Coordinates of C-alpha atoms in Angstrom, one line a residue:
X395 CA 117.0 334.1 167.2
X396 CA 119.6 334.6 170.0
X397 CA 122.4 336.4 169.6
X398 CA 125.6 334.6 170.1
X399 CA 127.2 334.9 173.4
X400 CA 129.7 337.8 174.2
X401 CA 132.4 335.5 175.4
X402 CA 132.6 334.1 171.9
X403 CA 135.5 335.6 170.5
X404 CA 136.6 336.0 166.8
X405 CA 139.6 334.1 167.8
X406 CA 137.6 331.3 169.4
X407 CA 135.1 331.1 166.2
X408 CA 138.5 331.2 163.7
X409 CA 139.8 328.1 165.6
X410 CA 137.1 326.3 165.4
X411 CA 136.5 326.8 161.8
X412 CA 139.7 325.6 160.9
X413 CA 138.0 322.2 161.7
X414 CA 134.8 322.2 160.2
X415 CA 136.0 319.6 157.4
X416 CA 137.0 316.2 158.9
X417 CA 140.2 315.4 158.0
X418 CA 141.4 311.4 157.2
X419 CA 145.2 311.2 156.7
X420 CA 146.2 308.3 154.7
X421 CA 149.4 307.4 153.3
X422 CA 153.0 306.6 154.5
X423 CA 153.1 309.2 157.1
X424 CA 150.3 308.4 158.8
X425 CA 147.4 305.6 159.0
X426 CA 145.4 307.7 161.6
X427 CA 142.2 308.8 160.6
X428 CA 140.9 311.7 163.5
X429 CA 137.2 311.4 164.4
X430 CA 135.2 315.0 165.6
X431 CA 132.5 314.7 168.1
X432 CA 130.4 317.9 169.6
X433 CA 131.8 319.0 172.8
X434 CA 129.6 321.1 175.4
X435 CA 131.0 323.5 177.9
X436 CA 129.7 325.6 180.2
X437 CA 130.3 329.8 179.8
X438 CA 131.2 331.5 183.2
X439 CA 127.4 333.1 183.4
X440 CA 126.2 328.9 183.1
X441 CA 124.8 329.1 179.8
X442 CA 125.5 325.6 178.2
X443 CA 127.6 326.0 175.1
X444 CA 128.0 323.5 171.6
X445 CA 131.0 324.2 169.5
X446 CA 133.5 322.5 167.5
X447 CA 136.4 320.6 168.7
X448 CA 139.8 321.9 169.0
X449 CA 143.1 320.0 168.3
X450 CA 143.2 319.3 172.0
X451 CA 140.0 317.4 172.1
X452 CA 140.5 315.0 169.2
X453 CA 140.9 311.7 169.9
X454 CA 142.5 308.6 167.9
X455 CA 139.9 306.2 166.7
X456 CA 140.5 303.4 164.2
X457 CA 143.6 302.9 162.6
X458 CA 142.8 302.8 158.7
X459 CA 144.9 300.8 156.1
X460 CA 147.0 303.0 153.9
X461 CA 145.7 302.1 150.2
X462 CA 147.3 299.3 148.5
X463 CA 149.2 300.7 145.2
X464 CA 150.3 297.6 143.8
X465 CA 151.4 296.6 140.2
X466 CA 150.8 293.5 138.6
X467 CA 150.3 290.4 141.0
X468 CA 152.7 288.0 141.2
X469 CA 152.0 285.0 138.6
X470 CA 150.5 281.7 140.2
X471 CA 153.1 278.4 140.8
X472 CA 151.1 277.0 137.4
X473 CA 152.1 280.3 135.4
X474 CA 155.8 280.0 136.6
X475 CA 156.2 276.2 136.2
X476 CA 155.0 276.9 132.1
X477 CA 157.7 279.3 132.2
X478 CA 160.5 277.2 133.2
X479 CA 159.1 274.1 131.4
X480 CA 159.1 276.6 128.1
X481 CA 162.4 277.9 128.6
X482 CA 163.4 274.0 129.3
X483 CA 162.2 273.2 125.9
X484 CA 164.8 275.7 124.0
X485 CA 167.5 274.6 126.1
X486 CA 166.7 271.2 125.0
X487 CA 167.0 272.2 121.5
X488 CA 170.3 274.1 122.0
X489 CA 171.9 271.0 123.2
X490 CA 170.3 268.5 120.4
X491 CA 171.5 271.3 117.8
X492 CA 174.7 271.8 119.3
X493 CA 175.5 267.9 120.0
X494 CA 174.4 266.7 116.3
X495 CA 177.7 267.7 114.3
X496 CA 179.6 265.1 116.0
X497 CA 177.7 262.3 114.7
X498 CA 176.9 263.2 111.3
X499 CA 179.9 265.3 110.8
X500 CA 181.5 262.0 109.0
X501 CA 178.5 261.2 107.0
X502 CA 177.6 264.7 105.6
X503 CA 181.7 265.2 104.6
X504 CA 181.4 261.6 102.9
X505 CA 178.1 262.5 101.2
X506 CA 179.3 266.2 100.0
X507 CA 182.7 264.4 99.1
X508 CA 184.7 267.4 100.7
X509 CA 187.7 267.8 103.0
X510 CA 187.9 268.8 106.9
X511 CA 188.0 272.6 105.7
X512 CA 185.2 272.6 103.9
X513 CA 182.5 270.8 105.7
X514 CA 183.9 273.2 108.5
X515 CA 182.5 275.7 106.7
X516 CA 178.9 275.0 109.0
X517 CA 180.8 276.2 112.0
X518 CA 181.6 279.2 110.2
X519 CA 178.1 280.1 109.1
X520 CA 176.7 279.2 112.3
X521 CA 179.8 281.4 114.2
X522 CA 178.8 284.0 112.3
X523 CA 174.8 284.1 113.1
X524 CA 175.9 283.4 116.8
X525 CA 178.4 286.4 116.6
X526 CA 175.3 288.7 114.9
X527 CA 173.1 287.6 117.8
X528 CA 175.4 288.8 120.3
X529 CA 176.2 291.9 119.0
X530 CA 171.8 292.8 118.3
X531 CA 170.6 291.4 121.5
X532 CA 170.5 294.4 124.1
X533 CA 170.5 297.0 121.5
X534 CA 167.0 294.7 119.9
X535 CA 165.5 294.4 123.3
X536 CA 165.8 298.0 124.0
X537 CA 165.0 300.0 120.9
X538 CA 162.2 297.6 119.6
X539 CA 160.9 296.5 123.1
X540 CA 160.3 292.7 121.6
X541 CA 161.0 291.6 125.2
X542 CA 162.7 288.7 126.8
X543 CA 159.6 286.5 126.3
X544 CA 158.8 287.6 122.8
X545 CA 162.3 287.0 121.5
X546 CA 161.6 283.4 122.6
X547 CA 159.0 282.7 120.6
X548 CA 160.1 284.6 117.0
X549 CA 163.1 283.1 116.9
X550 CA 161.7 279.3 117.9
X551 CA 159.6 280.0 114.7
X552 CA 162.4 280.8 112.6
X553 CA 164.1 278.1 113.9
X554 CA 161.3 276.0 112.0
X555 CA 162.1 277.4 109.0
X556 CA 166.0 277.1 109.7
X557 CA 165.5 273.0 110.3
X558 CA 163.2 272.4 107.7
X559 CA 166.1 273.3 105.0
X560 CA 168.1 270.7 105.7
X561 CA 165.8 266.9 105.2
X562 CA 165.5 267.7 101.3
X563 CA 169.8 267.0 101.5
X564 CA 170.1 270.4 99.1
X565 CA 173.4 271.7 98.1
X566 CA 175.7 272.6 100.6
X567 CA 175.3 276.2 100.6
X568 CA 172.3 276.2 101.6
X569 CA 173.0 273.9 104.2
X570 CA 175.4 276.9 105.8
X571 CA 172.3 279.4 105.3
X572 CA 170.4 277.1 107.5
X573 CA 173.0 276.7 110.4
X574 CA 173.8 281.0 110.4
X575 CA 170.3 280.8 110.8
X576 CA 169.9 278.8 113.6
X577 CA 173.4 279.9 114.7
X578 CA 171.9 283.7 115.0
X579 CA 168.4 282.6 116.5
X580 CA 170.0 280.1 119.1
X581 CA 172.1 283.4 120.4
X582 CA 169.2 285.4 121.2
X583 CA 167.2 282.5 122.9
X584 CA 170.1 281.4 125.1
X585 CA 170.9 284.8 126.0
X586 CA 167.0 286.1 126.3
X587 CA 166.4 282.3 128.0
X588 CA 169.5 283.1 131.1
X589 CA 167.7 286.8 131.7
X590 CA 164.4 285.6 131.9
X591 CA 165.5 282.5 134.2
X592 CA 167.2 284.8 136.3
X593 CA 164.0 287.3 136.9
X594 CA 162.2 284.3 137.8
X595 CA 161.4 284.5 141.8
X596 CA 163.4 281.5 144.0
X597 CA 166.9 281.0 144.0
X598 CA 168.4 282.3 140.8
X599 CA 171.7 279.7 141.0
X600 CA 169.9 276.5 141.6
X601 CA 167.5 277.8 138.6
X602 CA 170.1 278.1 136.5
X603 CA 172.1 275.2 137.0
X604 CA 168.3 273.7 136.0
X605 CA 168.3 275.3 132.8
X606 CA 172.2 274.1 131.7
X607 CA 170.8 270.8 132.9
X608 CA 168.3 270.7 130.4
X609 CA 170.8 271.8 127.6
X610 CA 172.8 268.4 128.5
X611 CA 169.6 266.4 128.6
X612 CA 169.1 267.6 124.7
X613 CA 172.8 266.9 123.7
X614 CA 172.5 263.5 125.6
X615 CA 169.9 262.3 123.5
X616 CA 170.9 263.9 119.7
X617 CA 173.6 261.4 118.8
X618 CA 172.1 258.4 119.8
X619 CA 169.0 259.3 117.7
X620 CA 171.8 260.8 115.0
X621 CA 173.7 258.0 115.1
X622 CA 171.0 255.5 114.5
X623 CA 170.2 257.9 111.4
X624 CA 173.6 258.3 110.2
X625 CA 173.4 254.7 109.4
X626 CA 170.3 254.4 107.2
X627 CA 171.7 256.5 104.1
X628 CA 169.1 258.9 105.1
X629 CA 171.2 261.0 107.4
X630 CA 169.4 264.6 106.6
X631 CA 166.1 262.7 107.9
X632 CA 167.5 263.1 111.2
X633 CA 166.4 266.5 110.9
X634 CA 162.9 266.2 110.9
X635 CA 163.1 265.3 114.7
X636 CA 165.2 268.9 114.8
X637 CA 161.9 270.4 113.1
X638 CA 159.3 268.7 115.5
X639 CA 161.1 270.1 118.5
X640 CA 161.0 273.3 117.0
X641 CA 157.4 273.3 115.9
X642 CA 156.7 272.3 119.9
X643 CA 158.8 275.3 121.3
X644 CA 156.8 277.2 119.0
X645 CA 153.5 276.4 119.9
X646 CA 154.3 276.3 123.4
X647 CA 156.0 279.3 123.9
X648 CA 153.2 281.5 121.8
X649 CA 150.7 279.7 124.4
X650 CA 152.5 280.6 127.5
X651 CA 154.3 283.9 126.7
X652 CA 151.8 284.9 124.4
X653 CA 154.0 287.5 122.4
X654 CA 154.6 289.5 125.9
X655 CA 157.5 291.1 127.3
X656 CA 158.9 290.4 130.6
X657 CA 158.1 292.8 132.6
X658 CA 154.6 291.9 131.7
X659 CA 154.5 288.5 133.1
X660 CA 156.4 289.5 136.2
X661 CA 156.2 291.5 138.7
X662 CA 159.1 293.7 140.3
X663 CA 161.0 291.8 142.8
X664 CA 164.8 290.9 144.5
X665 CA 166.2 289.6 141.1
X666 CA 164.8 292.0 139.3
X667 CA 166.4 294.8 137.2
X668 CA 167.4 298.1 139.1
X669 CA 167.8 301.0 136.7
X670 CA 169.7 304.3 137.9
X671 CA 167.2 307.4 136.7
X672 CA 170.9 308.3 134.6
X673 CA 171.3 305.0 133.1
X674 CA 172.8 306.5 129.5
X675 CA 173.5 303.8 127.3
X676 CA 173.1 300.3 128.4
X677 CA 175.1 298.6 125.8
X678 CA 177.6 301.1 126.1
X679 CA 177.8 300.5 130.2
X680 CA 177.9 296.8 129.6
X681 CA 180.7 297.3 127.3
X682 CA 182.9 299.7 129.4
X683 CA 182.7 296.6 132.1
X684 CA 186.1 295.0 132.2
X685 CA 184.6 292.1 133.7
X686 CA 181.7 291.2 131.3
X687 CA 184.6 291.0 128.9
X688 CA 186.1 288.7 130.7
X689 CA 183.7 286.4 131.8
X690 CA 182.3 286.5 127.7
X691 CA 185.9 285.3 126.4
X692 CA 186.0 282.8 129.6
X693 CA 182.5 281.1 128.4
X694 CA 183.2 281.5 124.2
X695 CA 186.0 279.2 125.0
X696 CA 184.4 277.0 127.6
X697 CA 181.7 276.9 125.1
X698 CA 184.2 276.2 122.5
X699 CA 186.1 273.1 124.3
X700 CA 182.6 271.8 125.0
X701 CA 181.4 271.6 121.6
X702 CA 184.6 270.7 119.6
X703 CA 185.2 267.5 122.1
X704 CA 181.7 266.5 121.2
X705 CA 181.6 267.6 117.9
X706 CA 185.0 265.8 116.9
X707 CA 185.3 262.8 119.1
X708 CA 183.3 260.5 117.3
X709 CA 185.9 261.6 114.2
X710 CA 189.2 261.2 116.1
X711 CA 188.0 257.5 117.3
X712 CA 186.6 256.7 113.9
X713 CA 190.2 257.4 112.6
X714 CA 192.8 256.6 115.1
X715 CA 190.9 254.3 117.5
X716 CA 189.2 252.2 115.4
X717 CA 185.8 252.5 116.4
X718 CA 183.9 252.7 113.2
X719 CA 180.1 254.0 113.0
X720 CA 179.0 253.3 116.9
X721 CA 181.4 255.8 117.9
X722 CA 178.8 258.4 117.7
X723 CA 177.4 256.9 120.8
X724 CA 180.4 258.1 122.4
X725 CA 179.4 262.0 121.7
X726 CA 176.4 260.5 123.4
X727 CA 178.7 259.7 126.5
X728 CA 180.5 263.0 126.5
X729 CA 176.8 265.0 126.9
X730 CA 175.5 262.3 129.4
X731 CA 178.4 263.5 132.0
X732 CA 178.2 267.1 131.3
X733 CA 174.9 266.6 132.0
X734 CA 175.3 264.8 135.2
X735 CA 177.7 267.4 136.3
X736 CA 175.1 269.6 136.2
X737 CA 172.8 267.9 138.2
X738 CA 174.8 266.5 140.7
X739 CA 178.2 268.5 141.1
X740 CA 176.4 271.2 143.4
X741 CA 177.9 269.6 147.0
X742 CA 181.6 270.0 145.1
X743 CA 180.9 273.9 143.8
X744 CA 180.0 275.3 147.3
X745 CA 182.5 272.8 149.1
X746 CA 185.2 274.1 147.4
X747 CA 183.9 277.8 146.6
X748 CA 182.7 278.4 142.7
X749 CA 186.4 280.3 142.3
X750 CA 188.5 277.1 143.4
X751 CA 185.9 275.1 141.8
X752 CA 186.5 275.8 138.1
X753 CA 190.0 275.5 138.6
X754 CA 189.3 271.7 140.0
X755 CA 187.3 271.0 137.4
X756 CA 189.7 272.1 134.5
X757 CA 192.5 269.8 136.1
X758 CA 190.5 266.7 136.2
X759 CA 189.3 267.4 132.4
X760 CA 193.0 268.5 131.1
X761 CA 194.3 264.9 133.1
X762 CA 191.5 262.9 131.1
X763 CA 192.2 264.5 127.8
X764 CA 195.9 263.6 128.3
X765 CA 194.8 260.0 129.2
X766 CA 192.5 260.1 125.7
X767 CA 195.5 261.5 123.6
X768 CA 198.2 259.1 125.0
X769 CA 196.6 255.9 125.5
X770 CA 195.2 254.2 122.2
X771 CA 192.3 252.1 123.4
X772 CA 188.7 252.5 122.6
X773 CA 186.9 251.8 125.8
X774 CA 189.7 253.7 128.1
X775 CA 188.7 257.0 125.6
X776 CA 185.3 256.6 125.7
X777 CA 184.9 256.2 129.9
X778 CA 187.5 259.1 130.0
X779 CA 185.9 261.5 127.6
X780 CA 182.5 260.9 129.4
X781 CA 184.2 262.0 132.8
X782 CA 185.4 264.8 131.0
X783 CA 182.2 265.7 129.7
X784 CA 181.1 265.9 134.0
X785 CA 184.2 267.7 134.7
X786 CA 183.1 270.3 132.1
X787 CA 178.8 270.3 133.1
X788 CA 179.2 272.5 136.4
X789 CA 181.3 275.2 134.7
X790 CA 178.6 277.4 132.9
X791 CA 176.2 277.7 135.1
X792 CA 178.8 278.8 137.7
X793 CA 179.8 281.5 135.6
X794 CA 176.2 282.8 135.4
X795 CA 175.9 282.6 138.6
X796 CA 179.2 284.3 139.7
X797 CA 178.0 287.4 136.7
X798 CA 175.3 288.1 139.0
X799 CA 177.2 288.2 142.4
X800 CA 179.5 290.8 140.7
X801 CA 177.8 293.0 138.2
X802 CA 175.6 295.7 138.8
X803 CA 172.0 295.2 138.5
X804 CA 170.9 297.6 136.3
X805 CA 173.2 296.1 133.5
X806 CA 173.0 292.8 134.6
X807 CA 170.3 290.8 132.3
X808 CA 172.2 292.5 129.5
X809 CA 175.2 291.7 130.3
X810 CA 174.3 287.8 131.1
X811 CA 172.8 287.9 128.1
X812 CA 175.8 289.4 126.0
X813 CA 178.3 286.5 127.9
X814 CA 175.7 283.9 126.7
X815 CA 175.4 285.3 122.8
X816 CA 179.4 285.1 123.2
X817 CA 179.9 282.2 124.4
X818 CA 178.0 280.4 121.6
X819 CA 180.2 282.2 119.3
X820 CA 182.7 279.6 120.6
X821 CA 180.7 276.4 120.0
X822 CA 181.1 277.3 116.3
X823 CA 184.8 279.0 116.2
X824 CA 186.8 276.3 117.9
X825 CA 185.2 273.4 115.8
X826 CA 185.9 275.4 112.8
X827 CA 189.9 275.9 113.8
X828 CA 189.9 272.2 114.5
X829 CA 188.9 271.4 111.3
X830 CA 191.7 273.7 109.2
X831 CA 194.4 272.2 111.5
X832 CA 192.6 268.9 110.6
X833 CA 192.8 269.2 107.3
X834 CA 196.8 270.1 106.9
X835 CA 197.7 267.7 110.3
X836 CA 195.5 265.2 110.6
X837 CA 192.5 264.9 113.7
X838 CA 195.0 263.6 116.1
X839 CA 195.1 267.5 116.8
X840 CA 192.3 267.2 118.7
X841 CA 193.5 266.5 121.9
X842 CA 196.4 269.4 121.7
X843 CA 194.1 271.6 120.8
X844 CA 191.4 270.9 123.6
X845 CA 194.3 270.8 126.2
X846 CA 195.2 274.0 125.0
X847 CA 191.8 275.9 125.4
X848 CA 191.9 274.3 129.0
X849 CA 195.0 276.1 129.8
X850 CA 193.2 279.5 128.2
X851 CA 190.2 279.2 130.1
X852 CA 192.8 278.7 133.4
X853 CA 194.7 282.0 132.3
X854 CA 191.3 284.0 131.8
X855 CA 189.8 282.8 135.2
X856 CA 192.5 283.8 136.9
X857 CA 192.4 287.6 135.5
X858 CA 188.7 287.6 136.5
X859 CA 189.0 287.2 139.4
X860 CA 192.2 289.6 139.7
X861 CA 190.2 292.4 138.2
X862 CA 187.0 291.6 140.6
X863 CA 185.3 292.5 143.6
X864 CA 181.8 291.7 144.5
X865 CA 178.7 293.7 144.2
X866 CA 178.1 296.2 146.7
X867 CA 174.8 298.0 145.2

């Protein structure tokens, strides 16, 4: 065997070892693989030579694709339109629970034989399972990672339980144990229902003014179906309807979420949740946040004004306008705008600006609830109430909308769902103050009352938005 040539240095053979292996960079650095072919020289005494290339003679060949390292892909247009037809369904419910006092509030004080105080006593229970779900909701979702979706579905099945309590017409106390029930699981599903709506991909304010929609289409139809009911002598069969819807959001949410968290039926992406690497203590971040405070007392007494108009107008017109057991159909009126508002006030909110919006809105209801307190006529109270109702629909789903303009987005689906558990702390408090005064002044203090929380809700907008500044993360 030939010895190797003398020209071959130690240096020469070290360089060219260096690259024996072939080398393919992938990654975000580079996507250039480096090919190495044989080259042949000539030495200076004309010997042919074969050696290894050097840097200098490698050339670029095919650019490679870097490796994909994806997470979960995104879920199919079927998979998201289950979703929001699912989280349609509870808001449905919400509103047909929330919109049924109203009606039957007469009937159940007759058949109990009890004052305005008393039979108040369901908006206490339920204030207090509302107030419960508010204060366990982040804390729940963290520590025992149950999960938006999850959340859903347990408390639609204790709902069932909750409903079915109520058709056997057993004493009254057990009555209230049934609405703290429903009070407490209603708090986590609106406020788990708002995060998950708000992860969904698309746009995130046209979504949610969907979702409020859907709670007026549910309060729209409970007290014309209530009312009807209310008449029979059967009024706790009305119920059973309240039980079937549950039953359905049951069923239907264990088949689409099936039991899984969030983050495991979407994928990372624009609406998402950012979480800092030192996050600390959610809860404790979401309550250090000045404006989350705010914007929860804004929305329990939105929420408040909302319900206690619906839940006492069919009462005041019984009373004072004559109106006898079709007035029910009037609560039906009241949803029926809100609900409208919702669906069609969209133009107004972004020709005016959300900000200038609400305080439009709060005028035109404040004028109509003058008109309803002042002028004693039936018909004139019912068109007004209904306007009222469609001044009010827009409101909510503006304030969800401005919470995630303005709060970080690490703290952001707890904090929505924190203003939303508040808020429906309102829908029992307010109706339950109504009834005290009630009881020592008479129901004319409706209107007073409602005027009042108007002029609240005008004083807390206005200290949001002096104390806020829009997100810059």
């Amino acid at each position: 065997m030939a010895s190797l040539h003398p020209n071959l240095s130690a240096e020469y053979l070290s360089r060219s070892l260096s690259v024996l292996t072939p080398t393919v960079s992938l990654g975000r650095e580079s996507k250039t693989s480096t090919v190495h072919r044989t080259v042949h020289e000539t030495s200076p005494d004309g010997i042919e030579l074969s050696r290894l290339p050097t840097l200098q003679d490698r050339t670029p060949a095919t650019e490679l694709p870097a490796p994909s390292i994806s997470g979960r892909s995104s879920p199919s247009s079927n998979s998201l339109l289950l979703y929001r037809i699912c989280t349609y369904g509870i808001m449905i419910l919400e509103g047909w629970s929330d919109a049924t006092a109203g009606p039957l509030l007469p009937v159940i004080q007759r058949h109990y034989n009890m004052n305005f105080t008393v039979v108040s006593m369901l908006f206490v229970t339920s204030a207090t399972g509302f107030a419960l779900g508010a204060i366990v909701n982040v804390p729940l979702t963290d520590r025992y990672g149950l999960g938006k979706a999850s959340i859903i579905t347990v408390c639609a099945a204790f709902q069932v339980l909750a409903y079915a309590l109520i058709p056997p017409a057993l004493p009254f106390p057990v009555m209230c144990v049934s609405y703290a029930l429903i009070g407490f699981t209603m708090a986590l599903q609106n406020a788990q229902t708002n995060v998950f709506v708000s992860s969904l991909p698309g746009n995130a304010s046209s979504a949610m003014g969907l979702l409020h929609g859907f709670y007026g289409i549910g309060a729209t139809a409970a007290p014309l179906v209530a009312t009807q009911v209310g008449q029979t002598g059967h009024w706790s069969y009305f119920y059973l309807t309240s039980v079937g819807l549950a039953v359905i959001n049951t069923a239907f949410s264990l088949y689409v979420f099936r039991l899984k968290r969030l983050e495991d039926l979407l994928p990372p992406h624009e609406n998402a949740e950012e979480t800092p690497a030192l996050q600390g203590s959610k809860y404790g971040a979401i309550l250090r946040r000045k404006q989350v405070h705010l914007l929860a007392a804004f929305a329990m007494v939105y929420v408040g004004a909302e319900v206690t108009v619906g839940g006492w107008i069919v009462t005041f017109l019984e009373q004072l306008r004559g109106g006898g057991p079709n007035a029910g159909y009037v609560s039906s009126g009241f949803f029926g705008g809100l609900t409208l508002g919702r669906f069609i006030l969209w133009p107004i909110n972004d020709l005016l600006g959300k900000h200038r919006a609400i305080y439009a809105y709060m005028v035109v209801a404040a004028g109509l609830e003058l008109v309803v307190w002042l002028v004693p006529n039936l018909i004139t109270n019912a068109v007004a109430v209904a306007i009222v109702g469609m001044a009010l629909g827009p409101m909510y789903p503006i304030v969800m909308n401005i919470a995630a303009e303005v709060l970080p987005k690490w703290i952001l689906a707890g904090s929505i769902g924190y203003v939303a558990s508040t808020g429906q702390v309102g829908s029992a408090l307010f109706p339950f103050l109504t009834g005290l005064l009630a009881t020592k002044r008479g129901v004319q203090v409706l209107q007073p009352l409602v005027i009042g929380l108007f002029g609240l809700m005008a004083v807390l907008w206005l200290v949001f938005m002096l104390n806020t500044r829009r997100r810059t993360d």
